[in-house]
XYZ file of C-alpha atoms in Angstrom:
271
model
C 101.779 74.327 79.952
C 99.768 75.483 82.967
C 96.872 73.209 83.892
C 93.773 74.931 85.290
C 91.449 73.684 87.997
C 87.897 73.012 86.764
C 85.442 73.663 89.571
C 81.733 73.715 90.329
C 79.446 75.301 92.917
C 76.669 72.684 93.108
C 74.389 74.541 95.517
C 73.941 77.366 93.014
C 72.703 74.786 90.518
C 70.473 73.020 93.055
C 68.636 76.264 93.810
C 67.958 77.522 90.294
C 66.159 76.515 87.097
C 69.066 77.394 84.814
C 72.791 77.824 85.417
C 74.839 79.444 82.649
C 78.592 78.960 82.741
C 81.593 80.002 80.693
C 85.018 78.514 81.472
C 87.805 80.701 80.144
C 91.048 79.960 82.074
C 92.766 83.171 81.043
C 93.434 86.656 82.369
C 93.374 85.213 85.879
C 89.752 84.103 85.473
C 88.638 80.529 86.054
C 85.035 80.888 84.957
C 82.003 83.153 84.861
C 78.452 82.099 85.581
C 74.889 83.316 86.015
C 71.835 82.022 87.846
C 68.530 83.134 89.327
C 67.853 82.889 93.062
C 64.942 83.220 95.460
C 65.726 86.044 97.922
C 62.756 84.954 100.037
C 63.963 81.372 100.500
C 64.315 80.387 104.144
C 67.629 78.587 103.695
C 70.695 80.024 102.025
C 72.999 78.239 99.605
C 76.475 76.975 100.383
C 79.592 78.142 98.603
C 81.990 75.230 98.821
C 85.800 75.396 98.634
C 86.999 75.599 95.027
C 90.413 77.267 95.284
C 89.064 80.544 93.850
C 87.818 83.941 94.899
C 84.145 84.144 93.954
C 82.680 87.572 93.200
C 78.899 87.684 93.027
C 77.083 90.627 91.449
C 73.405 90.559 92.420
C 70.817 92.616 90.634
C 67.097 93.316 90.525
C 64.812 96.279 89.863
C 66.329 98.134 92.845
C 69.841 98.039 91.484
C 73.019 96.010 91.854
C 75.279 94.993 94.716
C 78.409 92.853 94.920
C 80.332 90.732 97.401
C 83.758 89.090 97.304
C 83.997 85.597 98.816
C 87.619 84.813 99.607
C 89.360 81.465 99.239
C 87.705 78.980 101.598
C 88.857 76.070 103.702
C 85.280 75.081 104.561
C 81.780 75.776 103.165
C 80.324 79.243 103.611
C 76.646 80.194 103.682
C 75.434 82.460 100.891
C 72.039 84.075 101.471
C 70.721 85.605 98.231
C 69.329 89.109 98.515
C 68.751 89.607 94.801
C 66.887 87.670 92.135
C 69.680 87.318 89.583
C 73.415 86.831 89.943
C 76.470 87.099 87.746
C 79.520 85.414 89.244
C 83.243 85.465 88.553
C 85.710 82.845 89.774
C 89.220 84.315 90.060
C 92.564 82.683 90.763
C 93.574 84.518 93.913
C 97.331 84.052 93.490
C 97.163 85.792 90.101
C 95.237 88.722 91.569
C 97.416 89.608 94.572
C 98.917 92.688 92.937
C 95.428 94.044 92.202
C 94.075 93.624 95.734
C 94.357 96.115 98.580
C 94.377 93.369 101.208
C 96.218 90.098 101.731
C 94.579 86.780 100.741
C 94.368 85.820 104.405
C 92.307 88.918 105.250
C 89.371 87.810 103.105
C 89.877 84.035 103.321
C 86.696 82.244 104.318
C 84.644 85.436 104.525
C 82.539 87.827 102.484
C 84.203 91.162 101.810
C 83.189 94.367 100.112
C 84.156 94.835 96.488
C 86.625 97.504 97.646
C 89.074 94.682 98.422
C 89.675 94.393 94.661
C 89.662 97.983 93.334
C 90.215 96.889 89.736
C 87.070 94.747 89.741
C 85.209 97.553 91.484
C 86.043 99.708 88.462
C 84.482 97.053 86.226
C 81.210 97.440 88.108
C 80.130 100.352 85.925
C 80.737 98.378 82.749
C 78.830 95.425 84.208
C 75.826 97.595 84.989
C 75.654 98.693 81.352
C 75.979 95.165 79.905
C 72.549 93.779 79.092
C 73.190 90.022 79.081
C 75.630 87.279 80.046
C 77.622 87.359 76.810
C 78.107 91.126 77.012
C 79.310 90.856 80.625
C 81.816 88.171 79.684
C 83.142 90.230 76.771
C 83.371 93.377 78.874
C 85.314 91.598 81.610
C 87.770 90.021 79.167
C 88.476 93.383 77.532
C 88.928 94.979 80.926
C 91.221 92.257 82.291
C 93.521 92.186 79.282
C 94.432 95.805 80.053
C 94.724 95.443 83.821
C 96.288 92.092 84.750
C 100.105 92.088 85.107
C 101.851 89.401 83.055
C 105.288 89.034 84.716
C 105.123 86.421 87.502
C 107.952 86.307 90.035
C 109.861 83.162 91.060
C 107.385 82.269 93.796
C 104.434 82.593 91.429
C 106.163 80.422 88.824
C 106.909 77.753 91.431
C 103.354 77.945 92.743
C 101.931 77.434 89.232
C 104.194 74.433 88.656
C 103.135 72.808 91.920
C 99.445 73.576 91.319
C 99.683 71.990 87.862
C 101.273 68.875 89.349
C 98.539 68.651 91.990
C 95.879 68.968 89.288
C 97.464 66.322 87.059
C 97.448 63.922 90.017
C 93.913 64.787 91.074
C 94.951 66.171 94.455
C 96.194 62.766 95.612
C 99.914 63.529 95.933
C 101.239 63.735 99.473
C 103.107 66.804 100.664
C 106.210 64.604 100.918
C 105.898 63.601 97.255
C 105.534 67.242 96.214
C 108.543 68.154 98.349
C 110.649 65.457 96.667
C 109.502 66.350 93.157
C 110.274 70.066 93.386
C 113.278 69.924 95.723
C 111.936 72.507 98.146
C 111.027 71.932 101.754
C 107.388 71.485 102.751
C 107.793 74.530 104.975
C 108.867 76.738 102.065
C 106.140 75.398 99.755
C 103.484 75.949 102.407
C 104.720 79.486 102.994
C 104.228 80.310 99.306
C 100.734 78.778 99.265
C 99.716 80.621 102.430
C 101.120 83.909 101.177
C 99.471 83.783 97.765
C 96.340 81.666 98.347
C 95.649 81.635 102.113
C 95.714 77.831 101.901
C 98.292 75.200 102.804
C 99.403 72.858 100.020
C 97.472 70.064 101.766
C 94.291 72.158 101.883
C 94.599 73.035 98.201
C 95.179 69.371 97.323
C 92.058 68.369 99.254
C 90.005 70.985 97.380
C 91.301 69.677 94.038
C 90.465 66.134 95.136
C 86.953 67.160 96.222
C 86.232 68.944 92.951
C 87.454 65.903 91.004
C 85.030 63.700 92.957
C 82.128 66.114 92.415
C 82.653 65.827 88.670
C 82.883 62.038 88.855
C 79.571 61.902 90.703
C 78.033 64.357 88.217
C 79.080 62.129 85.311
C 78.388 58.943 87.302
C 81.824 57.624 86.317
C 81.961 54.898 88.982
C 80.258 51.579 89.679
C 79.474 52.140 93.366
C 80.302 54.671 96.073
C 82.442 52.047 97.783
C 84.472 51.608 94.601
C 84.662 55.387 94.175
C 86.081 55.727 97.699
C 88.725 53.068 97.019
C 89.642 54.472 93.604
C 90.100 57.934 95.091
C 92.458 56.699 97.801
C 90.279 56.774 100.919
C 90.860 54.220 103.653
C 87.250 53.096 103.631
C 83.696 54.282 102.964
C 83.439 55.971 106.388
C 86.585 58.028 105.741
C 85.261 59.072 102.322
C 81.854 60.028 103.732
C 83.387 62.068 106.547
C 85.649 64.098 104.247
C 82.875 64.600 101.673
C 80.421 65.821 104.308
C 83.058 68.171 105.702
C 83.169 70.045 102.386
C 79.568 69.718 101.164
C 77.399 69.172 104.284
C 75.995 66.068 102.544
C 77.003 62.436 102.318
C 78.024 61.197 98.854
C 74.765 59.224 98.677
C 72.664 62.279 99.573
C 74.588 64.376 97.074
C 74.094 61.889 94.234
C 70.367 61.686 94.953
C 70.104 65.476 95.068
C 71.696 65.707 91.638
C 69.123 63.281 90.235
C 66.049 64.794 91.885
C 66.975 68.359 90.851
C 67.856 67.413 87.233
C 71.306 68.874 87.886
C 72.986 68.211 84.525
C 70.001 69.385 82.524
C 70.094 72.819 84.209
C 73.668 73.621 83.191
C 74.271 75.545 79.978
C 77.944 75.704 78.960
C 78.848 78.713 76.810
C 81.789 78.040 74.536
């Protein structure tokens, strides 16, 4: 059974009063979400690496626009230009056949919606949907008709390796993955780069980061030092350096930010 990566974009939650989220894990979709933003804010938000393509539809009284944020290796600044946003997290490897560009072409950048013509077609349906639930339903109906369901050998191998990485929380070494699946690291990396614009090591680090973000959110640790040790870092300094690389905060700053912004209380999970 395929295991799906559960991710979060904490800066979207930091900057809003309410964050609505629906995790679906089907039809190539990781999750959908909605939040309000301040287009006049001096500082933009960060989109942090989560192993997905993020599509953000922004809307206000002037109309709607949309941007595609490709798979990222490092945080990317998002400057809101609209007051409300509806977002879609897509598994890029499952969407290759529906894109008119390679994953590498939009990796780490913001692209026009034209890079995914099928989602561009959904734009009209989105504009007619009046609320979050209607948008979710419209997208599911649309995707069930459009997404191909016959993965090739590379896609099957990729899904198996991704599931293994997820089960192990991103802490497997490339050598361990190589030994488990009996393919060379070079071949495995070529598949990841081709379908996700990430190396297997980069994807593992993203999985590991997202696991840690959820642990901090749930405060499932006794101290940050213990958290660092439990998650396999050499020491606290190593943990802090890697965490800051992906979030632009230290773990201590991040934990405090979650408390002062009432992070958990803002999130509404739609089942």
